[in-house]
Amino acid sequence: MSQQVITDIEAIRKYIEVADKKLINQMLNGLDIAKDLPVLRDVREPRHLKKMVVDAGARRLNTSIKKAKGGRTFSERILTPQGAMKIIEIIPEEVRESFMSSQLDPNAKEIPFGQWVWQQEFAKIASEINDNFFYSVNPETIPAFSATATYAEGALVYFNDIVYEMIDDVDTTAGQSPETHQAKWADVDNKVICDGPDKIIEEELTAGNLLISGSGGSFDKDSAYDAVMDLWDPIPEAHKNKRLVLLTSYDVQSDIAISQNKQFGTGVGVGSVDIEQGKPFVVKGTGGRLTVVPNTWMLGSRRLMATMAGNAVIGMNQTGDASKVGKVIENLHGYEAIVKWMIGFQFRDLEVLYVNDQR
């Protein structure tokens, strides 16, 4: 039995030595965010997203006029990627007690077993990135825990190199740390990687660089269609004619579909007549210019984001030394390895971004 343990652990170790970049690329490319949004490749440092606005200048023919009318204005937004990592520890005893006894096919070869183990690790990383992307925040903005401060629900702090969120609806008193009052705090390290869409939108709204479109307010499956039209109506015709996409969560897409079916369909889900939930569809009353697109990475958000396709972008480093599994290091009970990657998000142009006031 002990010899078999050594063989299988060696298979796990050897596989990652030859397949680390392939697995990392599969993990990053397999993310829903990378399928739904454009990806800027090989982003390891701030990427400048340029914009040029050309002034109006068309006029009647007049050969006596020699000077150009108007010019152009340049601006930019910056996508700043952040480094992320996961330290993975493999302990032979754990493998012997779990994988070998119940999950590993007795006839499995060494390399397939090693591949299977690492695929599960990378699938978990992909899940953590995707499920925390929308509400993610830049770790550089998180303060250290202060023993003299009090914290309200939602507060983020660094404590013993881990980011915690205060989750109790009753404020802490001085000294109530993640160590002394564990029930009040949750480990949210995987939610603090880079500024995600929610954080950027809220910051731009606060700064006045982005405005709520329409009157806003909460909505449900009965009023969702009206909420979409409330957001749509104030958008300038020039932007509507770009054929916008409305990025939503799956729950919101479902509400809009049910609401639109009640107004324009049977309202009871007749196939080939009513809109299907979980799929993109064109919103009635927009001249075919607004398409609802549901996204897993928006989780349960009630945010509506109408914009041009390609305006929301992700930056990743999917090749090179920064995107590989680090050196495998033996320890007392097994070995450790580290996976590193970089990821960032940004809207190219706020001018063609229209949002409601729900989060």
mmCIF file of C-alpha atoms in Angstrom:
data_model
loop_
_atom_site.group_PDB
_atom_site.id
_atom_site.type_symbol
_atom_site.label_atom_id
_atom_site.label_comp_id
_atom_site.label_asym_id
_atom_site.label_seq_id
_atom_site.Cartn_x
_atom_site.Cartn_y
_atom_site.Cartn_z
ATOM 1 C CA MET A 1 0.000 0.000 0.000
ATOM 2 C CA SER A 2 2.756 2.472 0.887
ATOM 3 C CA GLN A 3 4.488 1.894 -2.456
ATOM 4 C CA GLN A 4 1.213 2.650 -4.304
ATOM 5 C CA VAL A 5 0.854 5.934 -2.395
ATOM 6 C CA ILE A 6 4.298 7.057 -3.478
ATOM 7 C CA THR A 7 3.570 6.145 -7.099
ATOM 8 C CA ASP A 8 0.327 8.108 -7.247
ATOM 9 C CA ILE A 9 1.749 11.158 -5.504
ATOM 10 C CA GLU A 10 4.651 11.163 -7.947
ATOM 11 C CA ALA A 11 2.130 11.041 -10.790
ATOM 12 C CA ILE A 12 0.441 14.155 -9.421
ATOM 13 C CA ARG A 13 3.770 15.932 -9.089
ATOM 14 C CA LYS A 14 5.116 14.932 -12.506
ATOM 15 C CA TYR A 15 1.965 15.876 -14.388
ATOM 16 C CA ILE A 16 2.022 19.476 -13.230
ATOM 17 C CA GLU A 17 5.648 19.823 -14.294
ATOM 18 C CA VAL A 18 4.699 19.282 -17.940
ATOM 19 C CA ALA A 19 1.126 20.624 -18.078
ATOM 20 C CA ASP A 20 0.990 23.690 -15.810
ATOM 21 C CA LYS A 21 0.609 26.352 -18.526
ATOM 22 C CA LYS A 22 -1.959 24.258 -20.370
ATOM 23 C CA LEU A 23 -4.047 23.886 -17.244
ATOM 24 C CA ILE A 24 -3.807 27.559 -16.335
ATOM 25 C CA ASN A 25 -4.883 28.557 -19.833
ATOM 26 C CA GLN A 26 -7.758 26.086 -19.664
ATOM 27 C CA MET A 27 -8.772 27.538 -16.314
ATOM 28 C CA LEU A 28 -8.690 31.160 -17.474
ATOM 29 C CA ASN A 29 -10.208 30.493 -20.884
ATOM 30 C CA GLY A 30 -12.895 28.321 -19.322
ATOM 31 C CA LEU A 31 -14.190 31.075 -17.059
ATOM 32 C CA ASP A 32 -17.626 32.364 -18.000
ATOM 33 C CA ILE A 33 -16.315 35.916 -17.676
ATOM 34 C CA ALA A 34 -13.743 35.120 -20.370
ATOM 35 C CA LYS A 35 -16.458 33.624 -22.585
ATOM 36 C CA ASP A 36 -18.913 36.475 -22.101
ATOM 37 C CA LEU A 37 -16.539 39.449 -22.250
ATOM 38 C CA PRO A 38 -13.607 40.386 -24.520
ATOM 39 C CA VAL A 39 -10.235 39.387 -23.056
ATOM 40 C CA LEU A 40 -7.070 41.443 -23.458
ATOM 41 C CA ARG A 41 -4.196 38.943 -23.514
ATOM 42 C CA ASP A 42 -0.808 39.140 -21.841
ATOM 43 C CA VAL A 43 -1.812 41.974 -19.516
ATOM 44 C CA ARG A 44 0.808 42.243 -16.758
ATOM 45 C CA GLU A 45 0.740 46.000 -16.152
ATOM 46 C CA PRO A 46 -1.816 48.846 -16.494
ATOM 47 C CA ARG A 47 -3.331 48.870 -19.971
ATOM 48 C CA HIS A 48 -4.507 52.205 -21.417
ATOM 49 C CA LEU A 49 -7.882 51.961 -23.181
ATOM 50 C CA LYS A 50 -7.895 54.855 -25.641
ATOM 51 C CA LYS A 51 -10.894 56.859 -26.842
ATOM 52 C CA MET A 52 -11.053 59.546 -29.533
ATOM 53 C CA VAL A 53 -14.003 61.872 -30.062
ATOM 54 C CA VAL A 54 -14.071 63.709 -33.409
ATOM 55 C CA ASP A 55 -15.773 67.114 -33.472
ATOM 56 C CA ALA A 56 -18.507 67.886 -36.008
ATOM 57 C CA GLY A 57 -17.178 69.651 -39.108
ATOM 58 C CA ALA A 58 -19.311 68.774 -42.129
ATOM 59 C CA ARG A 59 -20.560 71.880 -43.946
ATOM 60 C CA ARG A 60 -21.588 73.260 -47.343
ATOM 61 C CA LEU A 61 -18.919 73.585 -50.036
ATOM 62 C CA ASN A 62 -17.190 76.983 -49.884
ATOM 63 C CA THR A 63 -13.817 77.299 -51.594
ATOM 64 C CA SER A 64 -13.035 80.509 -49.701
ATOM 65 C CA ILE A 65 -12.824 78.649 -46.366
ATOM 66 C CA LYS A 66 -9.308 77.336 -45.739
ATOM 67 C CA LYS A 67 -9.387 76.381 -42.049
ATOM 68 C CA ALA A 68 -10.616 73.098 -40.538
ATOM 69 C CA LYS A 69 -13.623 73.321 -38.276
ATOM 70 C CA GLY A 70 -13.274 71.467 -34.986
ATOM 71 C CA GLY A 71 -10.776 68.747 -34.197
ATOM 72 C CA ARG A 72 -10.630 65.732 -31.934
ATOM 73 C CA THR A 73 -10.398 64.961 -28.217
ATOM 74 C CA PHE A 74 -8.453 62.057 -26.757
ATOM 75 C CA SER A 75 -9.151 60.367 -23.440
ATOM 76 C CA GLU A 76 -8.444 57.036 -21.817
ATOM 77 C CA ARG A 77 -9.466 54.669 -19.078
ATOM 78 C CA ILE A 78 -6.951 52.395 -17.406
ATOM 79 C CA LEU A 79 -7.321 48.682 -16.781
ATOM 80 C CA THR A 80 -5.041 47.785 -13.874
ATOM 81 C CA PRO A 81 -4.496 44.042 -13.391
ATOM 82 C CA GLN A 82 -3.849 42.613 -9.948
ATOM 83 C CA GLY A 83 -1.831 39.565 -9.020
ATOM 84 C CA ALA A 84 -3.604 36.566 -7.521
ATOM 85 C CA MET A 85 -2.476 33.203 -6.251
ATOM 86 C CA LYS A 86 -3.455 29.937 -4.639
ATOM 87 C CA ILE A 87 -1.085 27.774 -2.627
ATOM 88 C CA ILE A 88 -1.876 24.098 -3.109
ATOM 89 C CA GLU A 89 -0.709 21.425 -0.682
ATOM 90 C CA ILE A 90 -0.824 17.714 -1.484
ATOM 91 C CA ILE A 91 -0.500 15.303 1.453
ATOM 92 C CA PRO A 92 -0.066 11.597 0.588
ATOM 93 C CA GLU A 93 -2.033 10.423 3.596
ATOM 94 C CA GLU A 94 -5.080 12.395 2.486
ATOM 95 C CA VAL A 95 -4.847 10.880 -0.986
ATOM 96 C CA ARG A 96 -4.602 7.378 0.426
ATOM 97 C CA GLU A 97 -7.645 7.839 2.619
ATOM 98 C CA SER A 98 -9.857 9.442 -0.023
ATOM 99 C CA PHE A 99 -8.945 9.214 -3.704
ATOM 100 C CA MET A 100 -7.286 5.815 -3.691
ATOM 101 C CA SER A 101 -9.895 4.096 -1.582
ATOM 102 C CA SER A 102 -13.063 5.418 -3.235
ATOM 103 C CA GLN A 103 -12.539 7.553 -6.351
ATOM 104 C CA LEU A 104 -9.545 6.203 -8.212
ATOM 105 C CA ASP A 105 -10.201 3.463 -10.725
ATOM 106 C CA PRO A 106 -8.059 0.471 -9.722
ATOM 107 C CA ASN A 107 -6.911 0.204 -13.337
ATOM 108 C CA ALA A 108 -6.130 3.941 -13.737
ATOM 109 C CA LYS A 109 -2.733 4.887 -15.121
ATOM 110 C CA GLU A 110 -0.407 7.203 -13.205
ATOM 111 C CA ILE A 111 -0.636 10.264 -15.473
ATOM 112 C CA PRO A 112 -4.450 10.303 -15.836
ATOM 113 C CA PHE A 113 -4.715 10.242 -12.041
ATOM 114 C CA GLY A 114 -2.310 13.154 -11.742
ATOM 115 C CA GLN A 115 -4.214 15.012 -14.445
ATOM 116 C CA TRP A 116 -7.523 14.409 -12.673
ATOM 117 C CA VAL A 117 -6.245 15.793 -9.363
ATOM 118 C CA TRP A 118 -4.914 18.974 -10.935
ATOM 119 C CA GLN A 119 -8.033 19.456 -13.051
ATOM 120 C CA GLN A 120 -10.101 19.507 -9.867
ATOM 121 C CA GLU A 121 -7.773 22.074 -8.311
ATOM 122 C CA PHE A 122 -7.941 24.364 -11.336
ATOM 123 C CA ALA A 123 -11.700 23.927 -11.674
ATOM 124 C CA LYS A 124 -12.041 25.185 -8.096
ATOM 125 C CA ILE A 125 -9.839 28.211 -8.849
ATOM 126 C CA ALA A 126 -11.960 29.005 -11.915
ATOM 127 C CA SER A 127 -15.110 28.774 -9.798
ATOM 128 C CA GLU A 128 -13.687 31.105 -7.159
ATOM 129 C CA ILE A 129 -12.704 33.708 -9.760
ATOM 130 C CA ASN A 130 -16.011 33.563 -11.638
ATOM 131 C CA ASP A 131 -18.253 33.575 -8.570
ATOM 132 C CA ASN A 132 -16.494 36.510 -6.923
ATOM 133 C CA PHE A 133 -15.624 38.638 -9.966
ATOM 134 C CA PHE A 134 -18.652 40.961 -10.061
ATOM 135 C CA TYR A 135 -18.342 42.205 -6.469
ATOM 136 C CA SER A 136 -14.557 41.916 -6.234
ATOM 137 C CA VAL A 137 -12.524 44.848 -4.897
ATOM 138 C CA ASN A 138 -8.879 45.888 -5.133
ATOM 139 C CA PRO A 139 -6.939 44.501 -2.140
ATOM 140 C CA GLU A 140 -4.861 47.682 -1.983
ATOM 141 C CA THR A 141 -7.923 49.541 -0.691
ATOM 142 C CA ILE A 142 -8.424 47.302 2.361
ATOM 143 C CA PRO A 143 -7.259 48.696 5.739
ATOM 144 C CA ALA A 144 -5.642 46.685 8.517
ATOM 145 C CA PHE A 145 -7.833 45.665 11.457
ATOM 146 C CA SER A 146 -7.741 48.179 14.292
ATOM 147 C CA ALA A 147 -8.353 46.964 17.833
ATOM 148 C CA THR A 148 -9.704 50.391 18.795
ATOM 149 C CA ALA A 149 -12.176 50.708 15.899
ATOM 150 C CA THR A 150 -15.770 49.521 15.560
ATOM 151 C CA TYR A 151 -16.996 47.921 12.336
ATOM 152 C CA ALA A 152 -20.382 47.804 10.608
ATOM 153 C CA GLU A 153 -21.767 45.017 8.448
ATOM 154 C CA GLY A 154 -19.889 44.847 5.132
ATOM 155 C CA ALA A 155 -16.627 46.325 6.444
ATOM 156 C CA LEU A 156 -13.441 44.734 5.067
ATOM 157 C CA VAL A 157 -10.189 44.432 7.034
ATOM 158 C CA TYR A 158 -6.826 42.699 6.877
ATOM 159 C CA PHE A 159 -6.218 40.453 9.873
ATOM 160 C CA ASN A 160 -3.265 38.043 10.064
ATOM 161 C CA ASP A 161 -2.747 38.313 6.256
ATOM 162 C CA ILE A 162 -6.369 37.356 5.516
ATOM 163 C CA VAL A 163 -9.146 39.694 4.357
ATOM 164 C CA TYR A 164 -12.285 39.416 6.471
ATOM 165 C CA GLU A 165 -15.745 40.902 6.019
ATOM 166 C CA MET A 166 -17.913 41.841 8.974
ATOM 167 C CA ILE A 167 -21.153 39.901 8.413
ATOM 168 C CA ASP A 168 -23.175 40.644 11.546
ATOM 169 C CA ASP A 169 -25.972 43.225 11.412
ATOM 170 C CA VAL A 170 -24.878 44.371 14.874
ATOM 171 C CA ASP A 171 -21.749 46.566 14.829
ATOM 172 C CA THR A 172 -18.635 45.265 16.525
ATOM 173 C CA THR A 173 -17.249 46.874 19.631
ATOM 174 C CA ALA A 174 -13.568 47.722 20.030
ATOM 175 C CA GLY A 175 -11.386 44.622 19.980
ATOM 176 C CA GLN A 176 -13.904 42.212 18.463
ATOM 177 C CA SER A 177 -11.570 40.675 15.896
ATOM 178 C CA PRO A 178 -11.953 37.721 13.517
ATOM 179 C CA GLU A 179 -10.031 35.734 16.104
ATOM 180 C CA THR A 180 -12.067 36.652 19.192
ATOM 181 C CA HIS A 181 -15.514 36.839 17.533
ATOM 182 C CA GLN A 182 -15.421 34.435 14.603
ATOM 183 C CA ALA A 183 -19.199 34.497 14.076
ATOM 184 C CA LYS A 184 -19.050 38.188 13.170
ATOM 185 C CA TRP A 185 -16.449 37.760 10.434
ATOM 186 C CA ALA A 186 -16.055 35.751 7.208
ATOM 187 C CA ASP A 187 -12.877 34.980 5.255
ATOM 188 C CA VAL A 188 -13.326 36.748 1.892
ATOM 189 C CA ASP A 189 -9.807 36.487 0.455
ATOM 190 C CA ASN A 190 -11.220 35.205 -2.843
ATOM 191 C CA LYS A 191 -13.488 38.283 -3.130
ATOM 192 C CA VAL A 192 -10.569 40.706 -2.940
ATOM 193 C CA ILE A 193 -8.603 40.288 -6.170
ATOM 194 C CA CYS A 194 -9.297 43.299 -8.431
ATOM 195 C CA ASP A 195 -11.965 45.967 -8.843
ATOM 196 C CA GLY A 196 -14.958 44.272 -10.459
ATOM 197 C CA PRO A 197 -17.902 45.838 -12.325
ATOM 198 C CA ASP A 198 -19.916 46.656 -9.192
ATOM 199 C CA LYS A 199 -17.047 48.501 -7.505
ATOM 200 C CA ILE A 200 -16.163 50.498 -10.635
ATOM 201 C CA ILE A 201 -19.790 51.458 -11.286
ATOM 202 C CA GLU A 202 -20.331 52.593 -7.686
ATOM 203 C CA GLU A 203 -17.133 54.668 -7.712
ATOM 204 C CA GLU A 204 -18.027 56.346 -11.005
ATOM 205 C CA LEU A 205 -21.568 57.082 -9.790
ATOM 206 C CA THR A 206 -20.156 58.660 -6.626
ATOM 207 C CA ALA A 207 -17.676 60.720 -8.647
ATOM 208 C CA GLY A 208 -20.422 61.928 -10.972
ATOM 209 C CA ASN A 209 -18.779 60.382 -14.030
ATOM 210 C CA LEU A 210 -21.723 58.030 -14.495
ATOM 211 C CA LEU A 211 -25.427 58.744 -13.987
ATOM 212 C CA ILE A 212 -28.375 56.476 -13.265
ATOM 213 C CA SER A 213 -30.498 56.054 -16.396
ATOM 214 C CA GLY A 214 -34.216 56.426 -15.697
ATOM 215 C CA SER A 215 -35.961 56.750 -12.353
ATOM 216 C CA GLY A 216 -34.570 53.514 -10.922
ATOM 217 C CA GLY A 217 -36.103 51.524 -8.096
ATOM 218 C CA SER A 218 -36.538 47.851 -7.320
ATOM 219 C CA PHE A 219 -38.408 45.514 -9.671
ATOM 220 C CA ASP A 220 -39.655 41.948 -9.854
ATOM 221 C CA LYS A 221 -41.071 39.518 -12.426
ATOM 222 C CA ASP A 222 -44.183 41.677 -12.757
ATOM 223 C CA SER A 223 -42.420 45.019 -13.271
ATOM 224 C CA ALA A 224 -39.066 43.997 -14.810
ATOM 225 C CA TYR A 225 -40.021 44.891 -18.388
ATOM 226 C CA ASP A 226 -41.093 48.366 -17.279
ATOM 227 C CA ALA A 227 -37.784 48.767 -15.393
ATOM 228 C CA VAL A 228 -35.858 47.954 -18.567
ATOM 229 C CA MET A 229 -37.867 50.444 -20.620
ATOM 230 C CA ASP A 230 -37.377 53.057 -17.895
ATOM 231 C CA LEU A 231 -33.630 52.619 -18.320
ATOM 232 C CA TRP A 232 -33.848 52.475 -22.133
ATOM 233 C CA ASP A 233 -35.991 55.515 -22.874
ATOM 234 C CA PRO A 234 -33.472 58.261 -21.816
ATOM 235 C CA ILE A 235 -30.624 56.754 -23.868
ATOM 236 C CA PRO A 236 -29.742 58.992 -26.863
ATOM 237 C CA GLU A 237 -30.866 57.680 -30.236
ATOM 238 C CA ALA A 238 -27.282 57.713 -31.503
ATOM 239 C CA HIS A 239 -26.349 55.192 -28.817
ATOM 240 C CA LYS A 240 -29.524 53.139 -29.187
ATOM 241 C CA ASN A 241 -28.655 52.718 -32.855
ATOM 242 C CA LYS A 242 -25.418 50.972 -31.829
ATOM 243 C CA ARG A 243 -27.590 47.972 -30.882
ATOM 244 C CA LEU A 244 -26.803 47.679 -27.200
ATOM 245 C CA VAL A 245 -26.617 44.629 -24.964
ATOM 246 C CA LEU A 246 -28.229 44.549 -21.525
ATOM 247 C CA LEU A 247 -25.975 42.579 -19.176
ATOM 248 C CA THR A 248 -27.932 40.976 -16.335
ATOM 249 C CA SER A 249 -27.849 38.112 -13.865
ATOM 250 C CA TYR A 250 -29.814 34.971 -14.727
ATOM 251 C CA ASP A 251 -32.463 35.795 -12.117
ATOM 252 C CA VAL A 252 -33.007 39.248 -13.615
ATOM 253 C CA GLN A 253 -33.109 37.824 -17.147
ATOM 254 C CA SER A 254 -35.793 35.437 -15.944
ATOM 255 C CA ASP A 255 -37.806 38.279 -14.424
ATOM 256 C CA ILE A 256 -37.589 40.322 -17.634
ATOM 257 C CA ALA A 257 -38.592 37.315 -19.753
ATOM 258 C CA ILE A 258 -41.633 36.573 -17.555
ATOM 259 C CA SER A 259 -42.631 40.228 -17.479
ATOM 260 C CA GLN A 260 -42.297 40.655 -21.259
ATOM 261 C CA ASN A 261 -44.189 37.426 -21.903
ATOM 262 C CA LYS A 262 -47.068 38.715 -19.790
ATOM 263 C CA GLN A 263 -47.285 41.869 -21.898
ATOM 264 C CA PHE A 264 -46.540 40.516 -25.374
ATOM 265 C CA GLY A 265 -46.805 36.722 -25.181
ATOM 266 C CA THR A 266 -49.097 34.164 -23.626
ATOM 267 C CA GLY A 267 -47.642 34.670 -20.164
ATOM 268 C CA VAL A 268 -47.738 30.935 -19.508
ATOM 269 C CA GLY A 269 -44.523 29.852 -21.240
ATOM 270 C CA VAL A 270 -45.752 28.399 -24.508
ATOM 271 C CA GLY A 271 -42.804 27.023 -26.484
ATOM 272 C CA SER A 272 -41.803 28.860 -29.665
ATOM 273 C CA VAL A 273 -44.139 31.692 -28.671
ATOM 274 C CA ASP A 274 -42.869 33.018 -25.364
ATOM 275 C CA ILE A 275 -39.292 34.003 -24.580
ATOM 276 C CA GLU A 276 -37.195 31.223 -23.096
ATOM 277 C CA GLN A 277 -35.513 31.881 -19.779
ATOM 278 C CA GLY A 278 -31.740 31.584 -19.607
ATOM 279 C CA LYS A 279 -31.089 32.704 -23.196
ATOM 280 C CA PRO A 280 -30.417 36.099 -24.827
ATOM 281 C CA PHE A 281 -33.470 37.796 -26.300
ATOM 282 C CA VAL A 282 -34.441 41.128 -27.882
ATOM 283 C CA VAL A 283 -36.489 43.494 -25.728
ATOM 284 C CA LYS A 284 -39.837 44.468 -27.237
ATOM 285 C CA GLY A 285 -40.297 48.155 -27.932
ATOM 286 C CA THR A 286 -36.620 48.858 -28.623
ATOM 287 C CA GLY A 287 -36.711 48.408 -32.391
ATOM 288 C CA GLY A 288 -34.561 45.309 -32.067
ATOM 289 C CA ARG A 289 -31.737 47.421 -30.640
ATOM 290 C CA LEU A 290 -31.478 46.030 -27.093
ATOM 291 C CA THR A 291 -30.640 42.397 -26.365
ATOM 292 C CA VAL A 292 -30.780 40.936 -22.857
ATOM 293 C CA VAL A 293 -27.691 38.796 -22.166
ATOM 294 C CA PRO A 294 -27.646 36.816 -18.866
ATOM 295 C CA ASN A 295 -24.309 36.140 -17.128
ATOM 296 C CA THR A 296 -23.403 33.674 -14.378
ATOM 297 C CA TRP A 297 -20.754 36.012 -12.956
ATOM 298 C CA MET A 298 -23.385 38.618 -12.005
ATOM 299 C CA LEU A 299 -24.676 36.149 -9.406
ATOM 300 C CA GLY A 300 -27.882 37.494 -7.812
ATOM 301 C CA SER A 301 -27.236 41.139 -8.743
ATOM 302 C CA ARG A 302 -30.215 43.328 -9.665
ATOM 303 C CA ARG A 303 -27.995 45.613 -11.713
ATOM 304 C CA LEU A 304 -28.949 46.399 -15.314
ATOM 305 C CA MET A 305 -26.000 47.366 -17.517
ATOM 306 C CA ALA A 306 -26.860 48.546 -21.037
ATOM 307 C CA THR A 307 -23.797 49.144 -23.171
ATOM 308 C CA MET A 308 -22.116 48.411 -26.489
ATOM 309 C CA ALA A 309 -20.839 44.885 -27.000
ATOM 310 C CA GLY A 310 -17.130 44.863 -26.129
ATOM 311 C CA ASN A 311 -17.236 47.892 -23.837
ATOM 312 C CA ALA A 312 -16.648 45.788 -20.722
ATOM 313 C CA VAL A 313 -13.254 44.065 -20.965
ATOM 314 C CA ILE A 314 -11.040 41.758 -18.901
ATOM 315 C CA GLY A 315 -7.253 41.754 -18.843
ATOM 316 C CA MET A 316 -5.368 38.521 -18.130
ATOM 317 C CA ASN A 317 -1.833 37.206 -18.415
ATOM 318 C CA GLN A 318 -2.367 33.826 -19.985
ATOM 319 C CA THR A 319 1.163 33.169 -21.171
ATOM 320 C CA GLY A 320 4.641 33.618 -19.826
ATOM 321 C CA ASP A 321 6.398 32.859 -16.568
ATOM 322 C CA ALA A 322 3.883 34.819 -14.489
ATOM 323 C CA SER A 323 1.160 32.367 -15.491
ATOM 324 C CA LYS A 324 2.467 29.005 -14.394
ATOM 325 C CA VAL A 325 2.687 26.760 -11.398
ATOM 326 C CA GLY A 326 5.654 27.662 -9.244
ATOM 327 C CA LYS A 327 8.343 25.277 -8.084
ATOM 328 C CA VAL A 328 7.078 22.197 -6.284
ATOM 329 C CA ILE A 329 8.501 22.240 -2.757
ATOM 330 C CA GLU A 330 8.561 19.235 -0.452
ATOM 331 C CA ASN A 331 7.506 19.687 3.172
ATOM 332 C CA LEU A 332 7.218 17.447 6.207
ATOM 333 C CA HIS A 333 4.023 15.693 5.124
ATOM 334 C CA GLY A 334 3.965 16.071 1.353
ATOM 335 C CA TYR A 335 4.612 18.991 -0.982
ATOM 336 C CA GLU A 336 3.346 22.452 -1.882
ATOM 337 C CA ALA A 337 2.982 24.373 -5.138
ATOM 338 C CA ILE A 338 1.740 27.844 -5.953
ATOM 339 C CA VAL A 339 -0.427 28.991 -8.856
ATOM 340 C CA LYS A 340 -0.192 32.652 -9.891
ATOM 341 C CA TRP A 341 -2.103 34.745 -12.404
ATOM 342 C CA MET A 342 -3.103 38.348 -13.088
ATOM 343 C CA ILE A 343 -6.572 39.682 -13.786
ATOM 344 C CA GLY A 344 -8.237 43.078 -14.139
ATOM 345 C CA PHE A 345 -11.461 44.633 -15.416
ATOM 346 C CA GLN A 346 -12.536 47.958 -16.885
ATOM 347 C CA PHE A 347 -15.181 49.688 -18.999
ATOM 348 C CA ARG A 348 -13.624 51.188 -22.120
ATOM 349 C CA ASP A 349 -16.081 54.085 -22.310
ATOM 350 C CA LEU A 350 -18.509 55.353 -19.650
ATOM 351 C CA GLU A 351 -20.366 57.450 -22.230
ATOM 352 C CA VAL A 352 -22.083 54.346 -23.611
ATOM 353 C CA LEU A 353 -22.744 52.694 -20.237
ATOM 354 C CA TYR A 354 -26.243 52.987 -18.778
ATOM 355 C CA VAL A 355 -27.126 51.468 -15.392
ATOM 356 C CA ASN A 356 -29.982 51.381 -12.902
ATOM 357 C CA ASP A 357 -29.653 52.043 -9.172
ATOM 358 C CA GLN A 358 -29.913 48.437 -7.983
ATOM 359 C CA ARG A 359 -26.967 46.241 -6.964
#
